[in-house]
């Protein structure tokens, strides 16, 4: 009986620090409030949350879905391109992202799905013609969404 109590005591002793940890110990942004001693610390959070809000409003889907996709590893640039193209084609953003995973470029996605480049705005079409990176296409998509 004594061995049992000692074992139980040791188990509780070593498990105690785990009880002190918060349930969610990790978050993308640790600095989410303004600190006058480090005024730029919150910039990354403010930019991300503003971008998420704008993208959700512009393309008409819940912001939480976008945040969840980013937390699962989706690239912000890929999300911009997928939602921009989805808004100008008959394909969903999810289908476009799936198709993009299997080919080397967005141009290959558009060709395989029969999406005409003429359905895009001039800035996006120019970026695509110039073989812009995914970040370049995302920037063009964001610019055209802001202007529209």
Short mmCIF file of N, CA and C in Angstrom, two decimals:
data_model
loop_
_atom_site.label_atom_id
_atom_site.label_comp_id
_atom_site.label_asym_id
_atom_site.label_seq_id
_atom_site.Cartn_x
_atom_site.Cartn_y
_atom_site.Cartn_z
N UNK A 1 0.81 -1.19 0.00
CA UNK A 1 0.00 0.00 0.00
C UNK A 1 0.87 1.26 0.00
N UNK A 2 1.96 1.22 0.75
CA UNK A 2 2.86 2.37 0.84
C UNK A 2 3.49 2.63 -0.53
N UNK A 3 3.89 1.56 -1.23
CA UNK A 3 4.47 1.71 -2.57
C UNK A 3 3.46 2.37 -3.52
N UNK A 4 2.22 1.98 -3.38
CA UNK A 4 1.17 2.55 -4.22
C UNK A 4 1.02 4.04 -3.94
N UNK A 5 0.99 4.44 -2.70
CA UNK A 5 0.86 5.85 -2.33
C UNK A 5 2.08 6.67 -2.77
N UNK A 6 3.27 6.09 -2.63
CA UNK A 6 4.49 6.79 -3.08
C UNK A 6 4.45 6.97 -4.60
N UNK A 7 4.04 5.94 -5.31
CA UNK A 7 3.94 6.04 -6.78
C UNK A 7 2.93 7.10 -7.19
N UNK A 8 1.81 7.11 -6.51
CA UNK A 8 0.77 8.10 -6.80
C UNK A 8 1.27 9.52 -6.50
N UNK A 9 1.99 9.68 -5.39
CA UNK A 9 2.56 10.98 -5.02
C UNK A 9 3.57 11.44 -6.08
N UNK A 10 4.46 10.56 -6.51
CA UNK A 10 5.47 10.92 -7.52
C UNK A 10 4.81 11.27 -8.85
N UNK A 11 3.80 10.52 -9.20
CA UNK A 11 3.08 10.81 -10.44
C UNK A 11 2.45 12.19 -10.38
N UNK A 12 1.81 12.51 -9.28
CA UNK A 12 1.18 13.82 -9.12
C UNK A 12 2.23 14.93 -9.08
N UNK A 13 3.37 14.65 -8.47
CA UNK A 13 4.43 15.65 -8.36
C UNK A 13 4.98 16.03 -9.73
N UNK A 14 5.23 15.04 -10.57
CA UNK A 14 5.79 15.32 -11.89
C UNK A 14 4.75 15.81 -12.88
N UNK A 15 3.50 15.51 -12.64
CA UNK A 15 2.43 15.98 -13.53
C UNK A 15 1.97 17.38 -13.19
N UNK A 16 2.27 17.86 -12.00
CA UNK A 16 1.80 19.18 -11.56
C UNK A 16 2.20 20.32 -12.49
N UNK A 17 3.43 20.39 -12.99
CA UNK A 17 3.77 21.50 -13.90
C UNK A 17 2.91 21.52 -15.16
N UNK A 18 2.46 20.37 -15.61
CA UNK A 18 1.62 20.32 -16.80
C UNK A 18 0.27 20.98 -16.55
N UNK A 19 -0.22 20.93 -15.32
CA UNK A 19 -1.49 21.55 -15.00
C UNK A 19 -1.41 23.08 -15.06
N UNK A 20 -0.22 23.62 -14.90
CA UNK A 20 -0.03 25.07 -14.88
C UNK A 20 0.01 25.68 -16.28
N UNK A 21 0.22 24.87 -17.29
CA UNK A 21 0.31 25.37 -18.65
C UNK A 21 -1.08 25.76 -19.16
N UNK A 22 -1.19 26.83 -19.94
CA UNK A 22 -2.48 27.17 -20.53
C UNK A 22 -2.89 26.12 -21.57
N UNK A 23 -4.17 26.00 -21.79
CA UNK A 23 -4.67 25.00 -22.73
C UNK A 23 -4.15 25.27 -24.14
N UNK A 24 -4.04 26.53 -24.51
CA UNK A 24 -3.51 26.91 -25.82
C UNK A 24 -2.23 27.69 -25.57
N UNK A 25 -1.10 27.04 -25.77
CA UNK A 25 0.17 27.69 -25.44
C UNK A 25 0.84 28.30 -26.66
N UNK A 26 0.28 28.14 -27.82
CA UNK A 26 0.92 28.66 -29.01
C UNK A 26 -0.07 29.50 -29.80
N UNK A 27 0.40 30.57 -30.37
CA UNK A 27 -0.42 31.42 -31.21
C UNK A 27 0.49 32.09 -32.22
N UNK A 28 -0.03 32.36 -33.37
CA UNK A 28 0.79 32.96 -34.42
C UNK A 28 1.38 34.30 -33.99
N UNK A 29 0.63 35.08 -33.27
CA UNK A 29 1.09 36.41 -32.90
C UNK A 29 1.11 36.55 -31.38
N UNK A 30 2.29 36.72 -30.83
CA UNK A 30 2.42 36.91 -29.39
C UNK A 30 2.20 38.37 -29.01
N UNK A 31 2.52 39.29 -29.90
CA UNK A 31 2.35 40.72 -29.64
C UNK A 31 1.08 41.21 -30.32
N UNK A 32 -0.01 41.29 -29.54
CA UNK A 32 -1.28 41.71 -30.12
C UNK A 32 -1.82 42.98 -29.50
N UNK A 33 -1.01 43.68 -28.77
CA UNK A 33 -1.45 44.96 -28.21
C UNK A 33 -0.30 45.96 -28.31
N UNK A 34 -0.65 47.22 -28.35
CA UNK A 34 0.34 48.27 -28.54
C UNK A 34 1.20 48.44 -27.29
N UNK A 35 2.49 48.51 -27.50
CA UNK A 35 3.45 48.75 -26.42
C UNK A 35 4.26 49.99 -26.81
N UNK A 36 4.14 51.09 -26.07
CA UNK A 36 4.84 52.32 -26.45
C UNK A 36 6.36 52.16 -26.49
N UNK A 37 6.88 51.19 -25.76
CA UNK A 37 8.33 50.95 -25.79
C UNK A 37 8.76 50.21 -27.05
N UNK A 38 7.82 49.49 -27.67
CA UNK A 38 8.08 48.75 -28.91
C UNK A 38 6.91 48.98 -29.87
N UNK A 39 6.81 50.16 -30.43
CA UNK A 39 5.62 50.50 -31.22
C UNK A 39 5.42 49.62 -32.46
N UNK A 40 6.46 49.07 -33.01
CA UNK A 40 6.31 48.27 -34.23
C UNK A 40 6.00 46.80 -33.94
N UNK A 41 6.02 46.39 -32.69
CA UNK A 41 5.83 44.98 -32.35
C UNK A 41 4.47 44.46 -32.79
N UNK A 42 3.47 45.30 -32.78
CA UNK A 42 2.11 44.88 -33.12
C UNK A 42 1.83 44.95 -34.62
N UNK A 43 2.73 45.53 -35.39
CA UNK A 43 2.49 45.75 -36.83
C UNK A 43 2.11 44.48 -37.58
N UNK A 44 2.86 43.41 -37.36
CA UNK A 44 2.60 42.17 -38.09
C UNK A 44 1.18 41.65 -37.82
N UNK A 45 0.76 41.72 -36.57
CA UNK A 45 -0.59 41.29 -36.21
C UNK A 45 -1.64 42.18 -36.87
N UNK A 46 -1.45 43.50 -36.80
CA UNK A 46 -2.41 44.43 -37.40
C UNK A 46 -2.52 44.24 -38.91
N UNK A 47 -1.39 44.05 -39.57
CA UNK A 47 -1.41 43.83 -41.01
C UNK A 47 -2.13 42.53 -41.36
N UNK A 48 -1.85 41.47 -40.63
CA UNK A 48 -2.49 40.19 -40.91
C UNK A 48 -3.99 40.23 -40.66
N UNK A 49 -4.40 40.80 -39.55
CA UNK A 49 -5.84 40.83 -39.25
C UNK A 49 -6.59 41.75 -40.21
N UNK A 50 -5.94 42.83 -40.64
CA UNK A 50 -6.57 43.72 -41.63
C UNK A 50 -6.71 43.00 -42.97
N UNK A 51 -5.64 42.31 -43.37
CA UNK A 51 -5.70 41.57 -44.63
C UNK A 51 -6.78 40.48 -44.56
N UNK A 52 -6.85 39.76 -43.46
CA UNK A 52 -7.85 38.71 -43.32
C UNK A 52 -9.27 39.29 -43.39
N UNK A 53 -9.49 40.41 -42.72
CA UNK A 53 -10.82 41.04 -42.74
C UNK A 53 -11.18 41.51 -44.14
N UNK A 54 -10.23 42.14 -44.81
CA UNK A 54 -10.48 42.63 -46.16
C UNK A 54 -10.77 41.49 -47.12
N UNK A 55 -9.96 40.44 -47.08
CA UNK A 55 -10.16 39.32 -47.99
C UNK A 55 -11.51 38.65 -47.74
N UNK A 56 -11.87 38.46 -46.49
CA UNK A 56 -13.15 37.83 -46.16
C UNK A 56 -14.31 38.69 -46.65
N UNK A 57 -14.22 40.00 -46.46
CA UNK A 57 -15.30 40.89 -46.92
C UNK A 57 -15.35 40.96 -48.44
N UNK A 58 -14.21 41.04 -49.08
CA UNK A 58 -14.17 41.19 -50.54
C UNK A 58 -14.70 39.95 -51.26
N UNK A 59 -14.41 38.78 -50.72
CA UNK A 59 -14.80 37.55 -51.40
C UNK A 59 -15.99 36.85 -50.75
N UNK A 60 -16.53 37.44 -49.67
CA UNK A 60 -17.77 36.95 -49.09
C UNK A 60 -17.71 35.61 -48.39
N UNK A 61 -16.74 35.42 -47.55
CA UNK A 61 -16.71 34.20 -46.76
C UNK A 61 -16.28 34.54 -45.33
N UNK A 62 -16.54 33.66 -44.36
CA UNK A 62 -16.23 33.97 -42.97
C UNK A 62 -14.72 34.12 -42.73
N UNK A 63 -14.37 35.14 -42.00
CA UNK A 63 -12.96 35.41 -41.68
C UNK A 63 -12.35 34.22 -40.95
N UNK A 64 -13.13 33.57 -40.10
CA UNK A 64 -12.60 32.44 -39.34
C UNK A 64 -12.14 31.31 -40.25
N UNK A 65 -12.79 31.15 -41.41
CA UNK A 65 -12.36 30.12 -42.36
C UNK A 65 -10.98 30.44 -42.92
N UNK A 66 -10.75 31.71 -43.20
CA UNK A 66 -9.45 32.14 -43.70
C UNK A 66 -8.36 31.95 -42.64
N UNK A 67 -8.64 32.35 -41.42
CA UNK A 67 -7.67 32.21 -40.34
C UNK A 67 -7.37 30.73 -40.12
N UNK A 68 -8.40 29.91 -40.13
CA UNK A 68 -8.21 28.47 -39.95
C UNK A 68 -7.35 27.88 -41.07
N UNK A 69 -7.58 28.31 -42.31
CA UNK A 69 -6.78 27.82 -43.44
C UNK A 69 -5.31 28.21 -43.26
N UNK A 70 -5.07 29.44 -42.83
CA UNK A 70 -3.68 29.87 -42.61
C UNK A 70 -3.04 29.10 -41.46
N UNK A 71 -3.81 28.83 -40.42
CA UNK A 71 -3.27 28.08 -39.28
C UNK A 71 -2.94 26.65 -39.67
N UNK A 72 -3.63 26.12 -40.69
CA UNK A 72 -3.36 24.77 -41.16
C UNK A 72 -2.23 24.74 -42.19
N UNK A 73 -1.66 25.92 -42.49
CA UNK A 73 -0.49 25.94 -43.37
C UNK A 73 -0.70 26.51 -44.75
N UNK A 74 -1.90 26.94 -45.09
CA UNK A 74 -2.12 27.53 -46.41
C UNK A 74 -1.38 28.85 -46.51
N UNK A 75 -0.76 29.05 -47.64
CA UNK A 75 -0.04 30.30 -47.89
C UNK A 75 -1.04 31.43 -48.12
N UNK A 76 -0.76 32.59 -47.55
CA UNK A 76 -1.61 33.76 -47.78
C UNK A 76 -1.65 34.14 -49.24
N UNK A 77 -0.52 34.03 -49.93
CA UNK A 77 -0.47 34.34 -51.36
C UNK A 77 -1.35 33.39 -52.16
N UNK A 78 -1.27 32.11 -51.83
CA UNK A 78 -2.08 31.11 -52.55
C UNK A 78 -3.56 31.34 -52.30
N UNK A 79 -3.91 31.72 -51.08
CA UNK A 79 -5.31 32.02 -50.77
C UNK A 79 -5.81 33.22 -51.56
N UNK A 80 -4.98 34.27 -51.67
CA UNK A 80 -5.36 35.45 -52.46
C UNK A 80 -5.64 35.06 -53.90
N UNK A 81 -4.71 34.33 -54.51
CA UNK A 81 -4.87 33.95 -55.92
C UNK A 81 -6.10 33.07 -56.09
N UNK A 82 -6.25 32.07 -55.23
CA UNK A 82 -7.38 31.14 -55.36
C UNK A 82 -8.73 31.86 -55.23
N UNK A 83 -8.85 32.74 -54.25
CA UNK A 83 -10.14 33.44 -54.07
C UNK A 83 -10.39 34.46 -55.17
N UNK A 84 -9.35 35.12 -55.62
CA UNK A 84 -9.51 36.08 -56.72
C UNK A 84 -9.99 35.35 -57.98
N UNK A 85 -9.32 34.26 -58.33
CA UNK A 85 -9.70 33.50 -59.53
C UNK A 85 -11.09 32.88 -59.36
N UNK A 86 -11.39 32.38 -58.17
CA UNK A 86 -12.72 31.79 -57.92
C UNK A 86 -13.81 32.83 -58.13
N UNK A 87 -13.53 34.07 -57.76
CA UNK A 87 -14.55 35.12 -57.91
C UNK A 87 -14.78 35.48 -59.38
N UNK A 88 -13.90 35.05 -60.25
CA UNK A 88 -14.01 35.37 -61.68
C UNK A 88 -14.14 34.13 -62.56
N UNK A 89 -14.44 32.99 -61.93
CA UNK A 89 -14.61 31.76 -62.69
C UNK A 89 -15.71 30.92 -62.03
N UNK A 90 -15.97 29.78 -62.60
CA UNK A 90 -17.01 28.90 -62.05
C UNK A 90 -16.44 27.90 -61.04
N UNK A 91 -15.17 28.04 -60.71
CA UNK A 91 -14.50 27.11 -59.80
C UNK A 91 -14.42 27.69 -58.39
N UNK A 92 -14.45 26.79 -57.41
CA UNK A 92 -14.32 27.25 -56.01
C UNK A 92 -12.84 27.44 -55.67
N UNK A 93 -12.60 28.25 -54.66
CA UNK A 93 -11.23 28.47 -54.20
C UNK A 93 -10.59 27.16 -53.74
N UNK A 94 -11.38 26.32 -53.09
CA UNK A 94 -10.86 25.03 -52.61
C UNK A 94 -10.43 24.15 -53.78
N UNK A 95 -11.26 24.11 -54.84
CA UNK A 95 -10.90 23.32 -56.03
C UNK A 95 -9.64 23.86 -56.69
N UNK A 96 -9.52 25.18 -56.75
CA UNK A 96 -8.33 25.79 -57.35
C UNK A 96 -7.08 25.47 -56.55
N UNK A 97 -7.18 25.52 -55.23
CA UNK A 97 -6.01 25.20 -54.40
C UNK A 97 -5.62 23.73 -54.54
N UNK A 98 -6.61 22.87 -54.62
CA UNK A 98 -6.33 21.45 -54.82
C UNK A 98 -5.63 21.23 -56.16
N UNK A 99 -6.15 21.88 -57.20
CA UNK A 99 -5.54 21.76 -58.53
C UNK A 99 -4.12 22.32 -58.52
N UNK A 100 -3.90 23.40 -57.80
CA UNK A 100 -2.57 24.02 -57.75
C UNK A 100 -1.56 23.10 -57.08
N UNK A 101 -2.01 22.31 -56.14
CA UNK A 101 -1.11 21.38 -55.45
C UNK A 101 -0.53 20.32 -56.36
N UNK A 102 -1.20 20.04 -57.47
CA UNK A 102 -0.74 18.98 -58.35
C UNK A 102 0.03 19.44 -59.58
N UNK A 103 0.21 20.74 -59.75
CA UNK A 103 0.92 21.23 -60.95
C UNK A 103 1.97 22.27 -60.55
N UNK A 104 2.77 22.65 -61.53
CA UNK A 104 3.92 23.51 -61.24
C UNK A 104 3.61 25.01 -61.20
N UNK A 105 2.47 25.43 -61.75
CA UNK A 105 2.20 26.87 -61.81
C UNK A 105 0.70 27.13 -61.86
N UNK A 106 0.34 28.39 -61.58
CA UNK A 106 -1.06 28.78 -61.70
C UNK A 106 -1.50 28.74 -63.15
N UNK A 107 -0.61 29.09 -64.07
CA UNK A 107 -0.96 29.03 -65.49
C UNK A 107 -1.39 27.61 -65.87
N UNK A 108 -0.69 26.61 -65.35
CA UNK A 108 -1.05 25.21 -65.62
C UNK A 108 -2.43 24.88 -65.05
N UNK A 109 -2.75 25.44 -63.89
CA UNK A 109 -4.08 25.24 -63.29
C UNK A 109 -5.15 25.80 -64.22
N UNK A 110 -4.94 27.03 -64.69
CA UNK A 110 -5.94 27.68 -65.54
C UNK A 110 -6.12 26.92 -66.85
N UNK A 111 -5.02 26.44 -67.40
CA UNK A 111 -5.09 25.67 -68.65
C UNK A 111 -5.86 24.37 -68.43
N UNK A 112 -5.54 23.66 -67.35
CA UNK A 112 -6.19 22.36 -67.10
C UNK A 112 -7.67 22.50 -66.79
N UNK A 113 -8.06 23.63 -66.18
CA UNK A 113 -9.47 23.83 -65.84
C UNK A 113 -10.24 24.64 -66.88
N UNK A 114 -9.56 25.05 -67.94
CA UNK A 114 -10.22 25.80 -69.00
C UNK A 114 -10.59 27.22 -68.60
N UNK A 115 -9.81 27.83 -67.73
CA UNK A 115 -10.08 29.20 -67.29
C UNK A 115 -9.35 30.16 -68.23
N UNK A 116 -10.10 31.07 -68.82
CA UNK A 116 -9.54 32.04 -69.76
C UNK A 116 -8.87 33.19 -69.02
N UNK A 117 -7.67 33.54 -69.43
CA UNK A 117 -6.94 34.66 -68.84
C UNK A 117 -7.70 35.96 -69.05
N UNK A 118 -8.50 36.02 -70.09
CA UNK A 118 -9.27 37.24 -70.38
C UNK A 118 -10.33 37.54 -69.31
N UNK A 119 -10.62 36.57 -68.46
CA UNK A 119 -11.61 36.81 -67.40
C UNK A 119 -11.00 37.56 -66.21
N UNK A 120 -9.69 37.76 -66.22
CA UNK A 120 -9.01 38.47 -65.14
C UNK A 120 -8.82 39.93 -65.51
N UNK A 121 -8.55 40.74 -64.50
CA UNK A 121 -8.22 42.14 -64.74
C UNK A 121 -6.84 42.25 -65.38
N UNK A 122 -6.55 43.42 -65.91
CA UNK A 122 -5.30 43.60 -66.66
C UNK A 122 -4.05 43.42 -65.80
N UNK A 123 -4.06 43.88 -64.56
CA UNK A 123 -2.87 43.75 -63.71
C UNK A 123 -2.57 42.28 -63.43
N UNK A 124 -3.61 41.49 -63.16
CA UNK A 124 -3.40 40.07 -62.89
C UNK A 124 -2.97 39.35 -64.17
N UNK A 125 -3.61 39.65 -65.28
CA UNK A 125 -3.25 39.03 -66.56
C UNK A 125 -1.81 39.38 -66.94
N UNK A 126 -1.41 40.63 -66.73
CA UNK A 126 -0.03 41.04 -67.02
C UNK A 126 0.96 40.30 -66.13
N UNK A 127 0.63 40.16 -64.86
CA UNK A 127 1.51 39.44 -63.94
C UNK A 127 1.63 37.98 -64.36
N UNK A 128 0.53 37.40 -64.80
CA UNK A 128 0.53 36.02 -65.26
C UNK A 128 1.35 35.87 -66.53
N UNK A 129 1.20 36.81 -67.45
CA UNK A 129 1.97 36.78 -68.71
C UNK A 129 3.46 36.95 -68.46
N UNK A 130 3.79 37.75 -67.47
CA UNK A 130 5.18 37.99 -67.14
C UNK A 130 5.79 36.91 -66.26
N UNK A 131 5.05 35.83 -66.09
CA UNK A 131 5.51 34.71 -65.26
C UNK A 131 5.88 35.16 -63.84
N UNK A 132 5.02 35.97 -63.27
CA UNK A 132 5.24 36.46 -61.90
C UNK A 132 5.17 35.29 -60.91
N UNK A 133 5.84 35.45 -59.81
CA UNK A 133 5.77 34.46 -58.74
C UNK A 133 4.36 34.45 -58.14
N UNK A 134 4.11 33.49 -57.27
CA UNK A 134 2.81 33.44 -56.61
C UNK A 134 2.58 34.71 -55.80
N UNK A 135 3.64 35.24 -55.19
CA UNK A 135 3.53 36.50 -54.44
C UNK A 135 3.17 37.65 -55.37
N UNK A 136 3.73 37.66 -56.57
CA UNK A 136 3.41 38.70 -57.55
C UNK A 136 1.96 38.61 -58.02
N UNK A 137 1.49 37.38 -58.23
CA UNK A 137 0.08 37.19 -58.62
C UNK A 137 -0.85 37.61 -57.48
N UNK A 138 -0.46 37.28 -56.25
CA UNK A 138 -1.28 37.66 -55.10
C UNK A 138 -1.35 39.18 -54.96
N UNK A 139 -0.23 39.85 -55.18
CA UNK A 139 -0.22 41.32 -55.11
C UNK A 139 -1.12 41.92 -56.17
N UNK A 140 -1.07 41.36 -57.39
CA UNK A 140 -1.94 41.85 -58.47
C UNK A 140 -3.41 41.59 -58.13
N UNK A 141 -3.69 40.42 -57.57
CA UNK A 141 -5.07 40.09 -57.17
C UNK A 141 -5.56 41.05 -56.10
N UNK A 142 -4.72 41.35 -55.12
CA UNK A 142 -5.10 42.28 -54.06
C UNK A 142 -5.33 43.68 -54.62
N UNK A 143 -4.44 44.12 -55.51
CA UNK A 143 -4.59 45.45 -56.13
C UNK A 143 -5.91 45.55 -56.89
N UNK A 144 -6.20 44.54 -57.69
CA UNK A 144 -7.43 44.58 -58.48
C UNK A 144 -8.67 44.49 -57.59
N UNK A 145 -8.57 43.77 -56.50
CA UNK A 145 -9.70 43.67 -55.58
C UNK A 145 -9.94 45.01 -54.89
N UNK A 146 -8.87 45.70 -54.55
CA UNK A 146 -9.00 47.03 -53.93
C UNK A 146 -9.63 48.03 -54.90
N UNK A 147 -9.26 47.94 -56.16
CA UNK A 147 -9.74 48.90 -57.16
C UNK A 147 -11.19 48.62 -57.54
N UNK A 148 -11.57 47.35 -57.54
CA UNK A 148 -12.91 46.95 -57.99
C UNK A 148 -14.02 47.49 -57.13
#
